[in-house]
XYZ file of C-alpha atoms in Angstrom:
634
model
C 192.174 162.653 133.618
C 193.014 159.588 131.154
C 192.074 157.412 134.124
C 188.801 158.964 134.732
C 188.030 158.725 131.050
C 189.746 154.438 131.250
C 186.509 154.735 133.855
C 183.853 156.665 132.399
C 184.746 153.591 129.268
C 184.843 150.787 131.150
C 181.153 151.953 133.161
C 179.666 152.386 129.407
C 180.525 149.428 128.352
C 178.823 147.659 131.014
C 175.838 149.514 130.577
C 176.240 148.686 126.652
C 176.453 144.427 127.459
C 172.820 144.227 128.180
C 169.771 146.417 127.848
C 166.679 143.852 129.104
C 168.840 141.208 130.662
C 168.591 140.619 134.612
C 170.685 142.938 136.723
C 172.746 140.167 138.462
C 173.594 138.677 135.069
C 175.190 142.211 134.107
C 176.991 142.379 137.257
C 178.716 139.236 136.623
C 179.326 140.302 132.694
C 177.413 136.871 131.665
C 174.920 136.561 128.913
C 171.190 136.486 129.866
C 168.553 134.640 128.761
C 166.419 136.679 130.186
C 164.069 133.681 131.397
C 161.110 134.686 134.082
C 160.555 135.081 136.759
C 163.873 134.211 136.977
C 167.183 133.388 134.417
C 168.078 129.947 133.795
C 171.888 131.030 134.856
C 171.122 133.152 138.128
C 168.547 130.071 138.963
C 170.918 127.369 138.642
C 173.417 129.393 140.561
C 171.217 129.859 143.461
C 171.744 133.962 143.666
C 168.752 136.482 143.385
C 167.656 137.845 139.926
C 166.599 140.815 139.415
C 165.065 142.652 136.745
C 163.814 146.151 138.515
C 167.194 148.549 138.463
C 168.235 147.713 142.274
C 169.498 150.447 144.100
C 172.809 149.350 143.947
C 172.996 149.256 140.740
C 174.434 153.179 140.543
C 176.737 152.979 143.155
C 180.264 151.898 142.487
C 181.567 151.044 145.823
C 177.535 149.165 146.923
C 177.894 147.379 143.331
C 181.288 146.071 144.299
C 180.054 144.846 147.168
C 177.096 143.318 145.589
C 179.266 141.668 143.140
C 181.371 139.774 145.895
C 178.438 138.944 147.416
C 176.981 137.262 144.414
C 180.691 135.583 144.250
C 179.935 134.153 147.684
C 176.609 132.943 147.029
C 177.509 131.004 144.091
C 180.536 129.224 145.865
C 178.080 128.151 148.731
C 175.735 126.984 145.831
C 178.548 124.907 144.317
C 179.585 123.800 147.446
C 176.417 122.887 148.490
C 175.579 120.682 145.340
C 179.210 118.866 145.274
C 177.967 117.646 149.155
C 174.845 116.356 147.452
C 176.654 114.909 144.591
C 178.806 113.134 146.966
C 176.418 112.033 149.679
C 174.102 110.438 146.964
C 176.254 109.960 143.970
C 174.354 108.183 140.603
C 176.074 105.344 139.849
C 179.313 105.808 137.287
C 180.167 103.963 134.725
C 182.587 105.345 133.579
C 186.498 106.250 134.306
C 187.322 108.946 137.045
C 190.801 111.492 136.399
C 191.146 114.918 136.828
C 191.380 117.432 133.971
C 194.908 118.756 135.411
C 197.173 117.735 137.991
C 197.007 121.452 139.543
C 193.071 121.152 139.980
C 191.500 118.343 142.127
C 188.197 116.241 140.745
C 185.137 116.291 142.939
C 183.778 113.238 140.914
C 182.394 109.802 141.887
C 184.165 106.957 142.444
C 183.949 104.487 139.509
C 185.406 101.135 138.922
C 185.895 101.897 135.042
C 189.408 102.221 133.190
C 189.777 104.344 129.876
C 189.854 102.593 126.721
C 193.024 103.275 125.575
C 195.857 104.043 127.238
C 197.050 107.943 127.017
C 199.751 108.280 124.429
C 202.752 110.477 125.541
C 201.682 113.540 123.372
C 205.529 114.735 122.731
C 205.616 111.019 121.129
C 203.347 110.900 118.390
C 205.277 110.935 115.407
C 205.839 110.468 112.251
C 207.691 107.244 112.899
C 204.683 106.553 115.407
C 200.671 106.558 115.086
C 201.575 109.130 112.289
C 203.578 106.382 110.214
C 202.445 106.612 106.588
C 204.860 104.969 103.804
C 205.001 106.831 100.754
C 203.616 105.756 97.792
C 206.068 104.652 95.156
C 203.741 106.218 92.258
C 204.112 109.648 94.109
C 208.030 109.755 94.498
C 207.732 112.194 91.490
C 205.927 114.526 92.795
C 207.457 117.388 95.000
C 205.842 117.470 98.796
C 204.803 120.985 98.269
C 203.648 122.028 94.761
C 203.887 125.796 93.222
C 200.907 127.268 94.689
C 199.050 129.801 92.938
C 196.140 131.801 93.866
C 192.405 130.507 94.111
C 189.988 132.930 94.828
C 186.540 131.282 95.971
C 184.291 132.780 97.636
C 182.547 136.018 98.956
C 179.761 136.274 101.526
C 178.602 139.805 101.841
C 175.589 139.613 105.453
C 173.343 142.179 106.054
C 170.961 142.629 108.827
C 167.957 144.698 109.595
C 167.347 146.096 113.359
C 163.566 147.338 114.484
C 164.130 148.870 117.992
C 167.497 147.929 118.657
C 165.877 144.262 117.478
C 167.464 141.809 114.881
C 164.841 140.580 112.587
C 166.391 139.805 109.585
C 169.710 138.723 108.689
C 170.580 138.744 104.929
C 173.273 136.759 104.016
C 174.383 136.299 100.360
C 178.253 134.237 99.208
C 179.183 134.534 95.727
C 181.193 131.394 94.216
C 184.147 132.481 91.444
C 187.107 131.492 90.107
C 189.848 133.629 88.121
C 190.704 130.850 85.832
C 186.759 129.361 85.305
C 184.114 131.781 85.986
C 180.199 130.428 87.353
C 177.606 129.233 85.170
C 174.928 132.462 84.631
C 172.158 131.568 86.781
C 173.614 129.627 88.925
C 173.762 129.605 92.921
C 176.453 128.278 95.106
C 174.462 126.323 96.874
C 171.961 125.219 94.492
C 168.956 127.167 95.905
C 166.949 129.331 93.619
C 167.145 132.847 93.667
C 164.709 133.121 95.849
C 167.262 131.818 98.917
C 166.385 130.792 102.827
C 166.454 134.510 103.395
C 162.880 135.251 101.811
C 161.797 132.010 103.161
C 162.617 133.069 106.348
C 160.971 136.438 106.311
C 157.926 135.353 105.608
C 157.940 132.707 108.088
C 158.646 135.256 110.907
C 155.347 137.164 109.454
C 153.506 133.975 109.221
C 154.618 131.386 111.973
C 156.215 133.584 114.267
C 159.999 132.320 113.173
C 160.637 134.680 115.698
C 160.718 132.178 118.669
C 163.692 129.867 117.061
C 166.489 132.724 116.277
C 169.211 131.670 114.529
C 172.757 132.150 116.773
C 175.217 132.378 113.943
C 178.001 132.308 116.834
C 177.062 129.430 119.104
C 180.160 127.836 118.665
C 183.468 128.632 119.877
C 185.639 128.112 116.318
C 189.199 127.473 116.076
C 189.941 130.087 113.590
C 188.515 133.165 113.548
C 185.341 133.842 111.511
C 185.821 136.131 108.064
C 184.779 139.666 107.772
C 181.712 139.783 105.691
C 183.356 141.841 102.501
C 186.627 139.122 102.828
C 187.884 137.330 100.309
C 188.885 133.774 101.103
C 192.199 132.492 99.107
C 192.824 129.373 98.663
C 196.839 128.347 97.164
C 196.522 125.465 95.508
C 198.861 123.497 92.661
C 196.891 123.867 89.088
C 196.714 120.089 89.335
C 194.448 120.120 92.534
C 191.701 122.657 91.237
C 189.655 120.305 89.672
C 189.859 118.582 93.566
C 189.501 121.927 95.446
C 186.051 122.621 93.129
C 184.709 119.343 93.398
C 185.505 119.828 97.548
C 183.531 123.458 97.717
C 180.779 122.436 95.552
C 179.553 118.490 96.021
C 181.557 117.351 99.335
C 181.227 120.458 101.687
C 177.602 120.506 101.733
C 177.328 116.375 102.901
C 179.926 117.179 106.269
C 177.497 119.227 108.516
C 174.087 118.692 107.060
C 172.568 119.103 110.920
C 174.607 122.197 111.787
C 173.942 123.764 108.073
C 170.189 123.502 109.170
C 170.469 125.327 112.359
C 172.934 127.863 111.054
C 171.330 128.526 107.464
C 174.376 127.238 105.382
C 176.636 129.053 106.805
C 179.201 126.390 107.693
C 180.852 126.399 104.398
C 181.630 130.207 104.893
C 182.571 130.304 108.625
C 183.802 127.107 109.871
C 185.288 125.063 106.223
C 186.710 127.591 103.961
C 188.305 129.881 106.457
C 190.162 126.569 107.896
C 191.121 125.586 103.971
C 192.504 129.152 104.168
C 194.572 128.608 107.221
C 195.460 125.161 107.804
C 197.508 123.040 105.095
C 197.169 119.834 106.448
C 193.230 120.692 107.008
C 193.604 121.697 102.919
C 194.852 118.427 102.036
C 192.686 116.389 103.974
C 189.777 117.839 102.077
C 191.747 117.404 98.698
C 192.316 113.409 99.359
C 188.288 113.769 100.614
C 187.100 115.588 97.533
C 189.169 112.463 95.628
C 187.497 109.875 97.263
C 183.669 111.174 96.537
C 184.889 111.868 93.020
C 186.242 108.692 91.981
C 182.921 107.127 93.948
C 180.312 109.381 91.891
C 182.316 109.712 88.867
C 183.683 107.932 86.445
C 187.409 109.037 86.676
C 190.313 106.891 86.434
C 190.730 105.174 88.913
C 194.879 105.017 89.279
C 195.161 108.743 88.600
C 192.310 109.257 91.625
C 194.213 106.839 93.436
C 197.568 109.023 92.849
C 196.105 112.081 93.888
C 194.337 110.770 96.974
C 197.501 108.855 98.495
C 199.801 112.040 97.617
C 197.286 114.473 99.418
C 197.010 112.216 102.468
C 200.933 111.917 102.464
C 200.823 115.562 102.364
C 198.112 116.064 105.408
C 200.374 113.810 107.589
C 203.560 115.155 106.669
C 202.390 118.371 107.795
C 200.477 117.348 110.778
C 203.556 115.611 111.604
C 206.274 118.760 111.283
C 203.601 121.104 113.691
C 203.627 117.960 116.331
C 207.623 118.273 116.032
C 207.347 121.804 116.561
C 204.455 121.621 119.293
C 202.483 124.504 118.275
C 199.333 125.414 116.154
C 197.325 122.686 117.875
C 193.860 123.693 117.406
C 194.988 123.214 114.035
C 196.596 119.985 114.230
C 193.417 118.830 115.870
C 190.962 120.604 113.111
C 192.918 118.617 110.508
C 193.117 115.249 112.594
C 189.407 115.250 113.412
C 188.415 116.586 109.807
C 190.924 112.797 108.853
C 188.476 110.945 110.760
C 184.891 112.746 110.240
C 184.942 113.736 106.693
C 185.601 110.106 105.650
C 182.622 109.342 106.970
C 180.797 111.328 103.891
C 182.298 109.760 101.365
C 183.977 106.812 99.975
C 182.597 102.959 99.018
C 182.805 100.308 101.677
C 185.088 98.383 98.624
C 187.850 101.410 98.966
C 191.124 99.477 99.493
C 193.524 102.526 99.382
C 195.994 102.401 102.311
C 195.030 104.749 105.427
C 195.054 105.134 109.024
C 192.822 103.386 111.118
C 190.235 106.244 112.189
C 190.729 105.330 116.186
C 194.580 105.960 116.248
C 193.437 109.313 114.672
C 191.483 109.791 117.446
C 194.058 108.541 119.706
C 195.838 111.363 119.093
C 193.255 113.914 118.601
C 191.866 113.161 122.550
C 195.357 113.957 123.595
C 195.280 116.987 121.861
C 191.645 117.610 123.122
C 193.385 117.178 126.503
C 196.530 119.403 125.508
C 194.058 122.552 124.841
C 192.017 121.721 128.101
C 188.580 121.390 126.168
C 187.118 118.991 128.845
C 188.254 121.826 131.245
C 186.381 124.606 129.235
C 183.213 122.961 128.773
C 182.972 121.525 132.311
C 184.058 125.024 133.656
C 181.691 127.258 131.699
C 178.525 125.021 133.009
C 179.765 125.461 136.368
C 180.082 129.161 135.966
C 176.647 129.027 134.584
C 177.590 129.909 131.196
C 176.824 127.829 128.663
C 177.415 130.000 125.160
C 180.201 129.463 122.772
C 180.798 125.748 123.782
C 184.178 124.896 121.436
C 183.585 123.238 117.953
C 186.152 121.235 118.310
C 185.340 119.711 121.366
C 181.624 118.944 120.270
C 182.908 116.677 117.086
C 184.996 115.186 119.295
C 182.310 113.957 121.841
C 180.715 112.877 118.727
C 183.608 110.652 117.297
C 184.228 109.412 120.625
C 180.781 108.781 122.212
C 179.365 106.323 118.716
C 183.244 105.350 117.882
C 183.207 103.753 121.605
C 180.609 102.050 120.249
C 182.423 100.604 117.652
C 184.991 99.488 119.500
C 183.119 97.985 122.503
C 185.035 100.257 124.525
C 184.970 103.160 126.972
C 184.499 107.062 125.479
C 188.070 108.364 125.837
C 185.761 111.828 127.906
C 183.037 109.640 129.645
C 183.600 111.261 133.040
C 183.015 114.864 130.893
C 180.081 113.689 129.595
C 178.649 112.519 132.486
C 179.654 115.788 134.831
C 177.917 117.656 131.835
C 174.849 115.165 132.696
C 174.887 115.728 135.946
C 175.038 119.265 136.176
C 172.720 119.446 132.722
C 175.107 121.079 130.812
C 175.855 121.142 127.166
C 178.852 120.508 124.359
C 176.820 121.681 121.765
C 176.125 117.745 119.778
C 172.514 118.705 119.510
C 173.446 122.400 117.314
C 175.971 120.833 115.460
C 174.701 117.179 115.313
C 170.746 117.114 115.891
C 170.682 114.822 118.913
C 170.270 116.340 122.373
C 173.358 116.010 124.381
C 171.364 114.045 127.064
C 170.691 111.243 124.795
C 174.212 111.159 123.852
C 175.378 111.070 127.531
C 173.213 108.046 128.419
C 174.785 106.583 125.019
C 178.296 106.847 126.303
C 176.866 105.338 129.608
C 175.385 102.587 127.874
C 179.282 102.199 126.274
C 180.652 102.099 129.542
C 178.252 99.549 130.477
C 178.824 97.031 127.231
C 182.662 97.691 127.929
C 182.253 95.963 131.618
C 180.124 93.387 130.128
C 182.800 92.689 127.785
C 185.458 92.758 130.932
C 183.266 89.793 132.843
C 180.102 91.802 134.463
C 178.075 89.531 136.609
C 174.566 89.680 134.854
C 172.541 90.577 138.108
C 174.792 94.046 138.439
C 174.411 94.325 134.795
C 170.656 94.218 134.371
C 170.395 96.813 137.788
C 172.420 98.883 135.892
C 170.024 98.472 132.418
C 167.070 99.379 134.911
C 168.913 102.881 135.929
C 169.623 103.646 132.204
C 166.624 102.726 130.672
C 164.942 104.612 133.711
C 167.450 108.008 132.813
C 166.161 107.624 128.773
C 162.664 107.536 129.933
C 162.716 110.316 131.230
C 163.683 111.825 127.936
C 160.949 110.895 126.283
C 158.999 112.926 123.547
C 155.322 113.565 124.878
C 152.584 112.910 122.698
C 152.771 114.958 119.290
C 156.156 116.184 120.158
C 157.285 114.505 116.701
C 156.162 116.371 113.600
C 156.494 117.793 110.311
C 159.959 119.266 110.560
C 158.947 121.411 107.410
C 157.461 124.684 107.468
C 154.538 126.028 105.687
C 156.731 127.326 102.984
C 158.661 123.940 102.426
C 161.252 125.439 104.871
C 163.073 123.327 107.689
C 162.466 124.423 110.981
C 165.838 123.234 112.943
C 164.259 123.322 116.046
C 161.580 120.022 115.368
C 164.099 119.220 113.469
C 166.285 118.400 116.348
C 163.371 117.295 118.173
C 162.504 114.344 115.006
C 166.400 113.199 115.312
C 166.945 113.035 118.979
C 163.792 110.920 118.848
C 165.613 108.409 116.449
C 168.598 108.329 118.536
C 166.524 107.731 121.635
C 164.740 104.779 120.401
C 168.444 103.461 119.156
C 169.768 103.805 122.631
C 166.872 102.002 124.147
C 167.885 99.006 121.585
C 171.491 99.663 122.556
C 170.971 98.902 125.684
C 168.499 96.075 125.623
C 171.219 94.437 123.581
C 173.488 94.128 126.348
C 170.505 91.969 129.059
C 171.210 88.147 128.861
C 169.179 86.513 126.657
C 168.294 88.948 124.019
C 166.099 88.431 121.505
C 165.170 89.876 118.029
C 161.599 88.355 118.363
C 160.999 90.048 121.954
C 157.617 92.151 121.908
C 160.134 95.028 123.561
C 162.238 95.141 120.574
C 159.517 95.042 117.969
C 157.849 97.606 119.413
C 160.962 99.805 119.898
C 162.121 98.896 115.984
C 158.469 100.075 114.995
C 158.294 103.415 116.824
C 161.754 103.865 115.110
C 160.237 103.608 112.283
C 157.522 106.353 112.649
C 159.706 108.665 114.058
C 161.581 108.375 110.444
C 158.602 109.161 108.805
C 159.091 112.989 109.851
C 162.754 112.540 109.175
C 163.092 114.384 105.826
C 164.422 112.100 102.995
C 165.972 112.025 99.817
C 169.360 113.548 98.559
C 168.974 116.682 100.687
C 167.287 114.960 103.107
C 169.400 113.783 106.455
C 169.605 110.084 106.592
C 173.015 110.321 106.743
C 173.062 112.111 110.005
C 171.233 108.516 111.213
C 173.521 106.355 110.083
C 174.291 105.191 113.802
C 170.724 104.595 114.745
C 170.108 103.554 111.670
C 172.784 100.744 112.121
C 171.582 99.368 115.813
C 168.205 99.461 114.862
C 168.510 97.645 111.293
C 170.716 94.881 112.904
C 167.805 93.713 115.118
C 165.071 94.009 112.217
C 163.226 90.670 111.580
C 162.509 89.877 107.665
C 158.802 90.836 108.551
C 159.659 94.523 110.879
C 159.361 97.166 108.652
C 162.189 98.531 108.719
C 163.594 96.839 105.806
C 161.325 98.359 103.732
C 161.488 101.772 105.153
C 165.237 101.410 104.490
C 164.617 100.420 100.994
C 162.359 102.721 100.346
C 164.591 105.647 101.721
C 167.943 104.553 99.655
C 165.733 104.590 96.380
C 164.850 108.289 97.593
C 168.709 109.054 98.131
C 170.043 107.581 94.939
C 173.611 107.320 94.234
C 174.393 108.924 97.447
C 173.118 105.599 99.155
C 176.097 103.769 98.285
C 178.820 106.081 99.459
C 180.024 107.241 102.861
C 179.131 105.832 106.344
C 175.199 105.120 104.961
C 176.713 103.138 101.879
C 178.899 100.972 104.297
C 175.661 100.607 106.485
C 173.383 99.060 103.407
C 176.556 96.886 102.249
C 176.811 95.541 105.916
C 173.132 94.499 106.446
C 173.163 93.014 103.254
C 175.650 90.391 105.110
C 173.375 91.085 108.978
C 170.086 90.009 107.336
C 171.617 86.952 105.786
C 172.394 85.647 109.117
C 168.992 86.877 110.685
C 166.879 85.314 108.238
C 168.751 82.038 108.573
C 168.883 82.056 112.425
C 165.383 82.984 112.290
C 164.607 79.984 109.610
C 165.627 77.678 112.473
C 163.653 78.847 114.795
C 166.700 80.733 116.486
C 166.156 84.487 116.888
C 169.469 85.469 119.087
C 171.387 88.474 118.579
C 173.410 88.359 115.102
C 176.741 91.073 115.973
C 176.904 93.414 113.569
C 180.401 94.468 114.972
C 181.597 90.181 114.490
C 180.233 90.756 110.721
C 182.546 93.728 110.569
C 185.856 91.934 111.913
C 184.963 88.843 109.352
C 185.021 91.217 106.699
C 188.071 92.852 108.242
C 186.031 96.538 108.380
C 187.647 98.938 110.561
C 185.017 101.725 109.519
C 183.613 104.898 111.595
C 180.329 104.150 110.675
C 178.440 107.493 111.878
């Protein structure tokens, strides 16, 4: 009886997964996108799809069979395209490994070695990369304060269904604190009352806002996502509370400007404060960040800042450093060693001299975590599988950090054979959601790494320049068509996240093509190529929007590859200058204030090369070593 009833449950819950999608998609238990005439995941599979109830469909034993079938089929497909792959593989430039030594690669040959070599995960340590000497001026403080309760925030959703449809989603977070209650009046995230909610609404009745639906669980978080009625605490030493409000309200909303688009604001609530919650060494990461924008906005003194920025990082290590001794919690050690690298890039002046980490031996040990958790496995697996839903957060900020830091370096992306099996089998790691740049673009960039990393290592120029020709083929074909840049505002003065996307993958685009024209023999900044490429940059920036909650710093790489080739008369310069007077303050801090305070030293060398007649190639990245700059400058 129980087991007929285990049944009779397991048979309505199928029936429960899907109402509209395709047949073969609820036979496999996968998500539909109910595409037509056929899904994009039963298409790229190869199987049937089929939307008319089959008569299978309510017969157990004939739907079991139906289901290995379908198994069969999709082996023969994969098999079938790894033959292709192989017979007529595009040429790699990148490193080739497998994910595991139990599973075998089917990957192209490739003459490229990783940047770095892998780092023995049990020996990171604190006497290691981790090494951090602490501060004299901090001896007096004890490596855990008292810890009191912080209450901060509570996001109540609410969400109206027509016909079994979602239309409206209502979300609503309330800022507080028991010691210091809000300002009347007064909004958490500085919207008026009338919030995105009401602007959405009547976009759906006016633009049909219908057709981009916002997917508040695209990614695949590290922590679990709070209840709606939950009540985040946050344990915190009296001291740090000044740190932890400064954090929530000013630093929190600069991290994911991109991803706060696409998901409404919600990243605060559902990816930041549930990991401040959680994570300790994540907590004081964000307390040494929150020190760093304060002491560059405010006028604070600067040895007490100082103090309580070098005894938070102290503390983020040290704790980082007792889970790696443990080995365990490490999606958490990796939330907290990526948020070390990332968040810095949001905040701070390029004159900061406090003692830290170099950002890439962070990374150095975040990829090996990346590796420990099998990311590159998970992404790589679910395109393969057809599914392409819930890619992992973690594993999109690190293609981020590692595809533009590569860039930095001159070096080879630690994942480049990931990224370019997602390429190949047009698959996704989420950069575009949670980053605005379509992962394609991003692919060719860490390509275009690869590429400047052989140059580096003695390329002959003839294979170099075929190579250029295949890339700057594979961008083309990523081109926007005519009017596909626009307005990225609605009607109502909303952002739509999808053109949105659209405007910055455009940027990026035009910044790879520079990229890589940078790398041909006998480059020049006065080439009609370049000019042309540094001017279409230019227009795409125009729908771009600007201004303190505007999303220049999301550009700050293309921003950076493009400015370093801009003549005295391209302009650039004064779409740059004209943009930082529209930022304000915020121009001079983070990853876009390093930016300005580099070309100031770029341009100088431009315009006197150029003065003599000379227009090569002026290295932004020599300009960095001369002023002994080891920034992340994304």
């Amino acid at each position: 009886m129980a087991a007929s009833k285990d049944a009779k449950s397991n048979a309505s819950k199928m029936h429960r997964r899907s109402r509209t999608g395709c047949y073969t998609c609820r036979l496999r238990r996968k998500k539909c996108d109910e595409g037509k005439p056929g899904c994009k995941a039963c298409t790229h599979l190869g199987v049937s799809c089929v939307y008319k109830r089959p008569m299978w469909w309510s017969n157990t034993a004939k739907r079991a069979e139906q289901k290995e079938m379908v198994k069969e089929r999709i082996k023969l497909t994969q098999t079938a395209k790894k033959t292709k792959d192989a017979s007529t593989p595009p040429p790699s430039l990148c490193k080739t490994d497998t994910f595991s030594d139990s599973k075998p690669s089917s990957r192209t040959p490739s003459v490229c070695t990783p940047y770095a070599q892998e780092v023995n995960f049990t020996q990171v340590s604190p006497e290691g990369y981790f090494a951090l000497p602490q501060p004299e001026a901090l001896m007096s403080h004890p490596p855990y304060p008292v810890l009191s309760p912080y209450e901060v925030d509570i996001k109540t959703e609410r969400q109206i269904f027509i016909n079994d449809v979602p239309t409206r989603r209502d979300s609503t977070i309330s800022t507080f604190s028991t010691f210091q209650p809000p300002p009347m009046g007064s909004s958490c995230h500085g919207f008026a009352p009338e919030s995105w909610v009401q602007q959405d609404y009547y976009e759906m009745q006016q633009e049909s806002f219908t057709e981009e639906p916002v997917n508040f669980d695209f990614f695949d978080l590290p922590h679990g996502k709070t209840t709606p009625n939950h009540e985040t605490v946050i344990e915190v030493d009296e001291v740090d509370k000044p740190l932890l409000n400064h954090f929530i309200q000013k630093v929190s909303k600069l991290i994911f400007p991109i991803l706060d688009a696409n998901q409404h604001s919600s990243t605060r609530s559902d990816i930041i404060l549930p990991a401040l919650e959680t994570n300790k060494s994540y907590l004081h990461c964000c307390l040494s960040v929150s020190g760093l924008h304060k002491k560059s906005t405010e006028d604070a003194p600067s040895e007490k800042i100082d103090e309580h920025i070098l005894r938070h990082r102290y503390a983020a290590i040290s704790e980082l450093c007792a889970a790696l001794n443990e080995d365990k919690n490490h999606a958490q050690i990796l939330e907290a060693t990526l948020g070390m690298i990332f968040f810095q890039c949001s905040v701070g002046r390029a004159t900061d001299s406090i003692p830290d980490i170099p950002w890439h031996q962070h990374f150095q040990a975040a990829a090996d975590l990346v590796d420990r958790l099998e990311l590159p496995t998970t992404v790589v697996g679910a395109m393969q599988c057809g599914d392409v839903s819930r890619p992992p957060f973690n594993m999109a900020l690190t293609a981020w950090i590692d595809i533009l830091g590569s860039t930095m370096l001159g070096r080879y992306p630690r994942f480049a054979d990931t990224y370019r099996d997602l390429n190949i089998g047009k698959g996704s790691a989420g950069l575009s959601e949670l980053m605005g740049c379509d992962d394609k673009i991003m692919f060719l960039i860490s390509e275009i790494s690869c590429l400047e990393a052989h140059k580096l290592e003695g390329m002959d120029d003839l294979v170099l320049c075929d190579y250029v020709k295949i890339l700057g083929h594979s961008i083309g074909y990523c081109e926007p068509g005519p009017g596909a840049v626009k307005s990225a505002f609605s009607g109502t003065g909303a952002i739509k996240p999808k053109q949105l996307s659209i405007n910055v993958t455009a940027a990026f685009m035009y910044a790879a093509r520079i990229y890589l024209c940078s790398l041909v023999p006998g480059f020049r900044l006065d080439d009609h190529n370049v000019t042309s490429l540094v001017n279409a940059f230019c227009s795409v920036m125009e729908y771009i929007p600007a201004g303190p909650e505007g999303h220049d710093r999301s550009l700050v790489w293309p921003l950076l590859v493009v400015g370093s080739v801009s003549l005295s008369t391209s302009p650039f310069r004064s779409m740059f200058e004209e943009r930082c007077t529209r930022l304000g303050e915020a121009a001079n801090f983070g990853s876009f204030g390093r930016v300005r305070e580099l070309f100031m030293d770029v341009w100088l060398l431009v315009d006197s090369e150029a003065a003599m007649g000379s227009y090569q190639n002026v290295s932004w990245r020599d300009v960095m070593r001369q002023k002994e700059w080891d920034f992340l400058l994304i």
